Coordinates of C-alpha atoms and ligand atoms in Angstrom, one line a residue:
M1 CA 32.6 -14.4 -6.0
N2 CA 30.1 -16.4 -8.0
A3 CA 26.8 -17.6 -7.3
L4 CA 27.3 -20.7 -7.7
D5 CA 30.0 -21.2 -4.9
I6 CA 27.4 -18.8 -2.3
V7 CA 24.9 -21.6 -3.7
V8 CA 26.9 -24.4 -3.2
A9 CA 27.6 -22.6 0.2
K10 CA 24.2 -22.3 1.5
R11 CA 23.5 -25.8 -0.1
D12 CA 25.7 -26.9 2.7
G13 CA 24.2 -24.7 5.5
R14 CA 26.9 -22.5 5.0
A15 CA 26.6 -18.8 7.1
H16 CA 27.3 -16.0 4.6
S17 CA 29.1 -13.0 5.2
E18 CA 27.9 -9.3 4.9
A19 CA 29.8 -9.1 1.6
E20 CA 28.3 -12.3 -0.5
I21 CA 25.1 -11.0 0.3
R22 CA 25.6 -7.2 -1.2
W23 CA 27.4 -9.0 -3.8
L24 CA 24.3 -11.8 -4.6
V25 CA 21.6 -9.0 -4.1
D26 CA 23.8 -6.9 -6.7
G27 CA 23.2 -9.5 -8.9
V28 CA 19.6 -10.6 -8.1
T29 CA 19.0 -6.7 -8.8
D30 CA 21.1 -6.1 -12.2
G31 CA 20.2 -9.5 -13.9
S32 CA 23.5 -10.9 -13.7
I33 CA 22.6 -13.7 -11.6
P34 CA 19.8 -16.2 -13.9
D35 CA 16.5 -17.4 -12.9
Y36 CA 18.1 -20.8 -12.1
Q37 CA 20.9 -19.8 -9.7
L38 CA 18.3 -17.8 -8.0
T39 CA 15.5 -20.3 -7.7
A40 CA 18.3 -22.8 -6.4
W41 CA 19.7 -20.7 -3.9
L42 CA 16.0 -19.3 -2.7
M43 CA 15.0 -23.5 -2.3
A44 CA 18.4 -23.7 -0.5
V45 CA 17.6 -20.9 2.4
V46 CA 14.0 -22.9 2.4
W47 CA 16.1 -25.4 4.2
R48 CA 19.0 -24.2 5.7
G49 CA 17.4 -21.1 7.0
M50 CA 20.1 -18.3 7.7
T51 CA 21.4 -16.6 10.8
E52 CA 19.6 -13.2 12.4
R53 CA 22.5 -11.5 11.1
E54 CA 22.6 -12.5 7.4
I55 CA 18.7 -12.2 7.8
A56 CA 19.5 -8.2 8.3
S57 CA 21.8 -8.0 5.9
L58 CA 19.7 -9.4 3.2
T59 CA 17.3 -7.0 4.1
E60 CA 19.2 -4.0 4.8
A61 CA 20.6 -5.2 0.9
M62 CA 17.6 -5.0 -1.0
A63 CA 16.1 -1.7 0.7
R64 CA 19.1 -0.5 -0.4
S65 CA 19.1 -2.1 -4.3
G66 CA 16.8 0.6 -5.5
E67 CA 15.5 4.2 -4.6
T68 CA 14.3 5.1 -1.2
V69 CA 11.8 7.1 0.3
D70 CA 12.4 9.7 2.6
L71 CA 8.6 10.3 4.1
S72 CA 10.0 12.6 6.6
R73 CA 8.9 15.9 5.1
L74 CA 4.9 15.1 5.1
R75 CA 2.7 16.2 7.6
E76 CA 1.9 14.0 9.8
P77 CA 3.9 10.6 10.4
A78 CA 3.2 8.8 7.9
V79 CA 2.6 4.7 9.2
D80 CA 2.0 1.5 6.7
K81 CA 1.0 -2.3 7.4
H82 CA 2.1 -5.2 6.2
S83 CA 0.6 -8.9 6.4
T84 CA 2.3 -12.2 6.2
G85 CA -0.1 -12.8 4.2
G86 CA -3.6 -15.0 3.9
V87 CA -6.7 -16.7 2.4
G88 CA -8.9 -14.3 2.4
D89 CA -6.7 -11.2 3.8
K90 CA -8.6 -7.8 2.2
T91 CA -7.5 -6.0 5.6
S92 CA -5.2 -3.8 4.4
L93 CA -8.1 -2.6 2.0
V94 CA -10.0 -1.7 5.4
V95 CA -7.3 -0.9 7.4
A96 CA -5.6 2.0 5.5
P97 CA -8.8 4.0 4.5
L98 CA -10.3 3.6 8.3
A99 CA -6.4 4.5 9.4
A100 CA -6.3 7.7 7.0
A101 CA -10.0 8.6 8.3
T102 CA -8.9 9.2 11.8
G103 CA -5.3 11.2 11.1
L104 CA -2.9 9.5 9.9
T105 CA -1.4 9.6 6.4
V106 CA -0.8 6.1 5.1
A107 CA 1.8 5.4 2.9
K108 CA 1.5 1.5 2.1
M109 CA 3.4 -0.5 -0.4
S110 CA 2.3 -3.6 -1.2
G111 CA 2.7 -7.1 -3.2
R112 CA 0.6 -9.1 -5.3
G113 CA -0.4 -13.1 -4.7
L114 CA 2.0 -15.4 -3.3
G115 CA 1.3 -18.6 -3.3
Y116 CA -2.5 -19.6 -2.4
T117 CA -2.8 -16.7 -0.6
G118 CA -4.1 -13.3 -2.6
G119 CA -2.5 -9.5 -2.4
T120 CA -3.6 -6.5 -2.1
L121 CA -2.7 -5.2 -5.7
D122 CA -4.5 -7.6 -7.4
K123 CA -7.3 -6.9 -5.2
L124 CA -7.0 -2.9 -6.1
E125 CA -6.7 -4.0 -9.6
S126 CA -10.2 -5.2 -9.9
V127 CA -11.6 -2.1 -10.1
P128 CA -11.5 -0.6 -13.8
G129 CA -9.2 1.3 -14.0
L130 CA -7.2 1.3 -11.1
S131 CA -3.1 1.7 -11.4
V132 CA -0.8 0.7 -8.4
D133 CA 2.1 1.4 -10.4
M134 CA 3.6 4.7 -9.6
S135 CA 7.0 6.5 -9.7
V136 CA 8.2 7.8 -6.0
R137 CA 7.4 11.2 -6.5
R138 CA 4.0 10.5 -7.2
F139 CA 3.4 8.2 -4.1
M140 CA 5.0 11.4 -1.8
E141 CA 2.5 13.2 -3.7
Q142 CA -0.8 11.2 -3.1
A143 CA 0.3 11.1 0.9
E144 CA 0.6 14.3 1.2
Q145 CA -2.7 15.1 -1.1
I146 CA -5.5 12.5 0.6
G147 CA -3.1 10.9 3.2
L148 CA -3.2 7.5 1.5
V149 CA -1.9 5.7 -1.3
I150 CA -1.4 1.8 -1.6
A151 CA 1.3 1.4 -4.8
G152 CA 3.3 -1.8 -6.0
Q153 CA 6.9 -1.7 -5.8
T154 CA 7.9 0.4 -8.5
A155 CA 11.3 -1.0 -10.2
E156 CA 12.0 1.9 -8.1
L157 CA 11.6 0.5 -4.8
A158 CA 13.8 -2.9 -3.2
P159 CA 13.4 -3.9 -7.2
A160 CA 15.6 -6.8 -5.8
D161 CA 12.4 -8.2 -3.6
K162 CA 10.2 -7.7 -6.7
R163 CA 12.8 -10.1 -8.6
L164 CA 13.3 -12.7 -5.6
Y165 CA 8.9 -12.7 -4.8
G166 CA 8.5 -13.3 -8.2
L167 CA 10.8 -16.6 -8.1
R168 CA 9.4 -17.7 -4.8
N169 CA 6.0 -17.6 -5.6
L170 CA 6.8 -20.0 -8.8
S171 CA 9.2 -22.1 -7.5
G172 CA 7.6 -23.4 -3.9
T173 CA 10.0 -21.1 -2.1
V174 CA 7.9 -18.9 -0.4
P175 CA 7.6 -20.8 3.7
S176 CA 11.1 -19.7 4.9
Q177 CA 10.9 -17.1 8.0
A178 CA 13.9 -15.3 6.4
L179 CA 12.9 -14.8 3.0
I180 CA 9.3 -13.6 4.5
A181 CA 11.2 -11.2 7.3
A182 CA 13.7 -9.9 4.5
S183 CA 11.0 -9.5 1.7
I184 CA 8.1 -7.5 4.1
M185 CA 11.1 -5.8 5.8
S186 CA 12.8 -4.8 3.2
K187 CA 9.6 -3.0 1.3
K188 CA 8.6 -0.7 4.7
L189 CA 12.0 0.4 5.3
A190 CA 12.7 1.4 1.5
A191 CA 8.8 2.7 1.3
G192 CA 10.2 5.6 4.5
A193 CA 6.8 5.0 6.4
E194 CA 8.5 6.2 10.2
G195 CA 5.6 3.7 11.9
I196 CA 5.5 0.0 10.7
V197 CA 2.5 -2.8 12.0
L198 CA 2.9 -5.8 11.2
D199 CA 0.1 -8.7 10.7
V200 CA 0.9 -12.2 11.2
K201 CA -0.8 -15.3 10.2
V202 CA -0.8 -18.0 12.0
G203 CA -2.7 -20.6 10.5
C204 CA -2.6 -23.2 8.1
G205 CA -3.9 -20.1 5.0
G206 CA -0.9 -18.4 6.2
F207 CA 3.0 -19.1 6.0
M208 CA 3.9 -20.2 9.5
S209 CA 1.6 -23.0 10.9
E210 CA 2.6 -22.6 14.2
L211 CA 2.5 -20.3 16.9
D212 CA 6.3 -20.6 18.0
Q213 CA 7.6 -20.2 14.6
A214 CA 4.8 -16.9 14.1
R215 CA 6.3 -15.5 17.4
S216 CA 9.5 -15.8 16.1
L217 CA 8.7 -14.2 12.5
A218 CA 7.1 -11.4 14.2
A219 CA 10.2 -11.0 16.8
T220 CA 12.3 -11.0 13.5
M221 CA 10.6 -8.4 12.0
L222 CA 10.2 -6.5 15.1
A223 CA 14.3 -6.1 15.7
I224 CA 14.7 -5.3 12.0
G225 CA 12.6 -2.3 12.2
R226 CA 13.7 -1.4 15.2
R227 CA 17.3 -1.3 14.3
A228 CA 16.5 0.8 11.4
G229 CA 15.1 3.2 13.7
R230 CA 11.3 2.7 13.3
R231 CA 8.3 2.4 15.8
M232 CA 7.3 -1.2 15.4
A233 CA 4.2 -3.4 16.2
A234 CA 2.5 -6.7 15.6
C235 CA -0.3 -9.2 15.7
L236 CA -0.6 -12.3 15.4
S237 CA -3.8 -13.2 14.3
G238 CA -5.6 -16.1 13.4
M239 CA -5.3 -18.1 9.5
D240 CA -6.7 -21.4 10.5
Q241 CA -9.8 -20.5 7.9
P242 CA -9.8 -17.9 5.2
L243 CA -11.0 -14.3 6.7
G244 CA -13.9 -13.1 5.8
Q245 CA -16.5 -14.4 3.8
A246 CA -15.0 -13.7 0.6
V247 CA -12.1 -15.0 -1.5
G248 CA -11.1 -13.9 -4.9
N249 CA -10.3 -10.1 -5.7
A250 CA -13.2 -8.1 -6.8
L251 CA -15.3 -10.2 -4.4
E252 CA -12.8 -8.7 -1.9
V253 CA -12.9 -5.8 -2.7
A254 CA -16.8 -6.1 -2.0
E255 CA -16.3 -7.3 1.4
A256 CA -13.6 -4.6 2.4
C257 CA -16.3 -1.7 1.5
R258 CA -19.4 -4.1 3.0
T259 CA -16.8 -3.8 6.6
L260 CA -16.2 0.1 6.4
R261 CA -19.7 0.3 5.9
G262 CA -20.0 -1.1 9.2
E263 CA -21.6 -4.0 7.5
G264 CA -18.4 -6.7 7.2
P265 CA -18.3 -9.9 8.8
N266 CA -16.8 -9.9 12.5
D267 CA -13.8 -11.3 12.1
L268 CA -12.4 -9.1 9.7
H269 CA -14.1 -6.3 11.9
A270 CA -12.2 -6.6 14.4
L271 CA -9.2 -7.4 12.8
S272 CA -9.4 -4.2 11.2
L273 CA -10.1 -2.3 14.1
T274 CA -7.3 -3.9 16.0
V275 CA -4.3 -3.3 12.9
A276 CA -5.7 0.5 12.8
G277 CA -5.2 0.8 16.8
L278 CA -1.9 -0.3 16.2
M279 CA -1.0 2.1 13.7
H280 CA -2.2 5.0 16.1
V281 CA -0.1 3.4 18.6
V282 CA 3.2 3.8 16.6
A283 CA 2.3 6.7 15.3
G284 CA 2.4 7.4 19.1
R285 CA -1.5 8.5 18.8
A286 CA -2.4 6.0 21.7
G287 CA -1.2 3.4 24.3
R288 CA -3.4 0.9 23.7
P289 CA -5.7 0.3 20.4
A290 CA -8.7 0.1 22.5
E291 CA -8.3 3.9 23.5
V292 CA -9.2 4.5 19.9
E293 CA -11.6 1.9 19.0
A294 CA -14.4 4.9 19.5
E295 CA -12.6 7.2 16.8
L296 CA -12.8 4.6 14.7
M297 CA -16.0 3.1 14.7
G298 CA -16.7 6.7 14.1
A299 CA -15.4 6.7 10.8
I300 CA -16.9 3.6 9.9
Q301 CA -20.4 5.4 11.1
S302 CA -19.8 8.6 9.1
G303 CA -18.8 7.0 6.1
R304 CA -15.5 8.9 6.5
A305 CA -13.7 5.7 5.8
L306 CA -15.1 4.9 2.9
E307 CA -14.9 8.1 0.9
L308 CA -10.9 8.6 1.8
L309 CA -10.8 4.7 0.1
G310 CA -13.3 6.3 -2.7
D311 CA -11.0 9.0 -2.8
M312 CA -7.4 6.7 -3.3
V313 CA -9.1 4.8 -5.5
A314 CA -10.2 7.9 -7.8
A315 CA -6.5 9.6 -7.4
Q316 CA -5.2 6.5 -9.0
G317 CA -7.3 6.5 -11.9
G318 CA -10.0 4.0 -11.0
D319 CA -13.9 3.7 -11.2
R320 CA -14.9 5.3 -7.8
G321 CA -18.2 4.1 -8.5
C322 CA -17.8 0.9 -7.8
I323 CA -16.3 1.3 -4.1
E324 CA -20.3 2.9 -3.3
D325 CA -21.6 0.7 -5.4
P326 CA -19.6 -2.5 -5.6
D327 CA -21.9 -4.3 -7.4
R328 CA -20.0 -2.5 -10.8
L329 CA -16.7 -4.5 -10.1
P330 CA -16.1 -7.0 -12.7
R331 CA -18.7 -10.6 -12.1
A332 CA -17.9 -14.2 -12.9
P333 CA -20.4 -15.7 -15.3
I334 CA -21.6 -18.7 -13.8
R335 CA -22.4 -18.5 -9.8
R336 CA -23.4 -21.6 -7.9
V337 CA -24.5 -22.6 -4.4
L338 CA -23.4 -25.5 -2.8
E339 CA -25.8 -26.4 -0.2
V340 CA -25.2 -28.3 3.0
E341 CA -25.8 -32.1 2.7
V342 CA -25.4 -33.4 6.1
A343 CA -26.7 -30.8 9.1
G344 CA -24.2 -30.6 11.9
W345 CA -21.3 -28.3 13.2
V346 CA -18.3 -26.7 11.7
A347 CA -15.3 -28.1 12.8
S348 CA -12.5 -26.6 10.2
V349 CA -12.4 -25.3 6.7
D350 CA -9.5 -25.7 5.1
A351 CA -8.4 -22.0 4.7
R352 CA -5.3 -23.2 2.8
A353 CA -7.6 -25.8 0.4
I354 CA -10.0 -23.0 0.1
G355 CA -7.2 -20.6 -1.1
E356 CA -5.9 -23.3 -3.5
T357 CA -9.2 -23.8 -5.2
A358 CA -9.7 -20.1 -5.8
C359 CA -6.1 -20.2 -7.2
E360 CA -7.3 -22.9 -9.6
L361 CA -10.5 -21.0 -10.3
G362 CA -8.3 -18.4 -11.5
A363 CA -8.0 -15.7 -8.7
G364 CA -4.4 -16.5 -8.3
R365 CA -1.1 -16.9 -10.5
R366 CA 0.0 -20.9 -11.9
A367 CA 2.9 -19.3 -13.9
K368 CA 5.3 -16.3 -14.2
G369 CA 3.3 -13.4 -16.0
D370 CA -0.2 -15.1 -15.6
A371 CA -3.2 -12.9 -15.3
V372 CA -5.6 -12.8 -12.5
D373 CA -9.4 -13.1 -13.5
P374 CA -10.9 -10.1 -10.8
A375 CA -14.4 -11.9 -11.0
V376 CA -13.8 -15.5 -9.7
G377 CA -13.6 -16.7 -6.6
L378 CA -15.5 -17.7 -3.5
R379 CA -18.1 -16.5 -0.5
L380 CA -17.9 -18.8 2.3
R381 CA -21.0 -18.8 4.5
A382 CA -20.4 -21.3 7.0
K383 CA -17.6 -20.7 9.9
I384 CA -15.7 -22.9 12.4
G385 CA -18.3 -23.5 15.0
D386 CA -21.5 -22.3 12.9
R387 CA -24.4 -25.0 13.0
V388 CA -25.2 -25.8 9.0
D389 CA -28.9 -27.4 8.5
R390 CA -29.4 -29.7 5.7
G391 CA -30.0 -27.1 2.5
A392 CA -28.8 -24.3 3.5
E393 CA -26.1 -22.6 1.8
L394 CA -22.4 -23.5 2.7
A395 CA -20.3 -21.4 0.0
E396 CA -20.8 -20.0 -3.5
I397 CA -18.5 -20.4 -6.6
H398 CA -18.0 -17.4 -9.0
A399 CA -16.3 -19.4 -11.8
R400 CA -15.3 -18.3 -15.8
T401 CA -17.1 -22.6 -16.6
E402 CA -19.2 -24.7 -15.4
A403 CA -15.9 -27.2 -15.6
A404 CA -14.0 -24.7 -13.6
A405 CA -17.0 -24.4 -10.8
D406 CA -17.3 -28.2 -11.0
R407 CA -13.6 -28.9 -9.7
A408 CA -14.0 -25.9 -7.2
E409 CA -17.2 -27.5 -5.8
A410 CA -15.3 -30.8 -5.2
R411 CA -12.0 -29.5 -3.6
L412 CA -14.9 -26.9 -1.9
R413 CA -17.1 -30.1 -0.2
A414 CA -13.5 -31.8 1.0
A415 CA -12.2 -28.2 2.9
Y416 CA -15.1 -28.5 4.8
A417 CA -15.3 -30.7 7.9
I418 CA -19.0 -30.7 9.1
V419 CA -19.3 -33.0 12.8
S420 CA -22.3 -34.3 14.3
E421 CA -22.1 -33.0 17.8
P422 CA -21.0 -29.1 18.9
P423 CA -17.6 -28.3 19.2
V424 CA -16.2 -28.1 22.6
G425 CA -15.4 -24.5 24.1
R426 CA -15.8 -21.1 21.4
P427 CA -13.7 -20.5 19.0
D428 CA -10.4 -19.2 19.0
P429 CA -10.4 -15.5 18.9
I430 CA -9.3 -13.6 15.6
V431 CA -6.6 -11.2 17.1
I432 CA -4.3 -13.8 19.3
E433 CA -1.7 -11.9 20.3
I434 CA -0.1 -8.6 19.9
L435 CA 3.3 -7.4 20.4
T436 CA 4.1 -3.5 21.2
Ligands
URA1 N1 4.5 -10.9 1.9 C1 5.5 -10.6 1.4 O1 5.5 -9.1 0.8 N2 6.9 -11.0 1.2 C2 6.4 -12.2 1.5 O2 7.3 -12.8 1.4 C3 5.1 -12.7 2.6 C4 4.4 -11.5 2.8

C-alpha cells in the first residue's frame, strides 16, 4: 500500500477497505505519511464523503491509535459530553461541573479551537497556571478524586486524531460529516466514558448549517457509540447566532462562571440544563432531562457546581481565584463599545462572521502552532428578536490594539441585521431536538 494510491482512490470517489484505513491511520500516527498527502486526502474526503462502514473503520482505527482508558473501575459510571463546535460555545464549562455536582463522574477529553469555532482547552487555558496536559494515570486519578476532569488529548490518547485535527483546522477540511464523526467519536471511545452525550450544532456558526445534515451526523455518531457498547444520547441545538453573549477565551470562562452562579444568558442556561440532564439519562439516573432539572438548579443555587469547577481548576494547577472572581482573568488593553446607529429589531446575527472576527482579534489560530490570545474577544449585547434603541450598546470589542479593534468594528457591524419591523413569530428555541 502507499499513500498516493489512497489519496487517488478517494479523489476518484472510491471507498477504502478496512485494511487501507488501518494502514493510513498507522501512517498518520507514526508520522510516516507527510502532511501534504494527508491534507490532499482530507480534502478528497470533504468532497467525496465516506460510507458508514468507512466512517466506523476510521473511528475505530483512530480510537486505537494510542492508549485507551478504562474508566469502568471508577465508583460511579463516567459520563462525557462533546459538541460539534460552535461560536461562543462554552457549554462544557457549565455542564461538566453541573453534572459532577449532581453525582456523576465527568471525565472529558476536549479539543482546541477549530476553524472559526472556539475550543474548550483554549478557554480553560485562559485561567493562569491551568494545564490540560496530563497522563492517562493522572486523568483517572482526578476523575476518581474530585469526579471532574477536562483534559487535552495527550500524545497517548487518539494521537491520530490530534494530528488530523491540526491539519484540518488549517486546510479548510473541517466541514465533513465523516471527519467530524470520526474525530469526535475516536476521542470519546478512547477516553473510556460509558455514557456519552453529543451536542450537535445546527446553523451558520457550526459546521452543519442544515437540520437534515445535523440529524444525519448525530445518527452516525450515535450508531458508532452504541456499536462500541456505550450509552448514547444527543441533542440538536441552534447555532445561527453565537451561544450566550461572550466570544473569546477568558470572556467565555467568565460567562460560564456567571451561568454557574445562575446569572448567565438564557440560551446557555437552558442548553446546559438539557445537556446535563441527558448526561443523567445516559448514566441511567433519569428517563428524561426534565426529571433532574430541580436537582441541577439546586447545584447552581447552592454554589456547589461553581465550587467544583474551582476544585477542578485548582487540581489542574490553575488559579482558583479566577473562578470565584472572573475579573482576575486576563483582560485586553482596548475595550470599545459599539452603539446601535439606527433603532430597530435584531433580525439576524451572523455567527460565523462573529467567530471569524474573534479569531482575527487573536482568539483563534491562523497557522499551526499559533498561540491564542486569552484576553481578546467580543461581548454581544443584542440577540435575535431584541428591540434595540439608537445609542444603546450593541457589542463590546476586547482587542490588543486600536487597529485590531477598527477591523473588528467594521466586521461586527456587518454581522448584525437590524430591521425596522419586529420579527414575526418567536425566535427558534435553543434546543431543537433530543435524540435518546
Ligand atoms: N470537535 C471535534 O473534536 N472534532 C471535530 O471534527 C469537530 C468538533
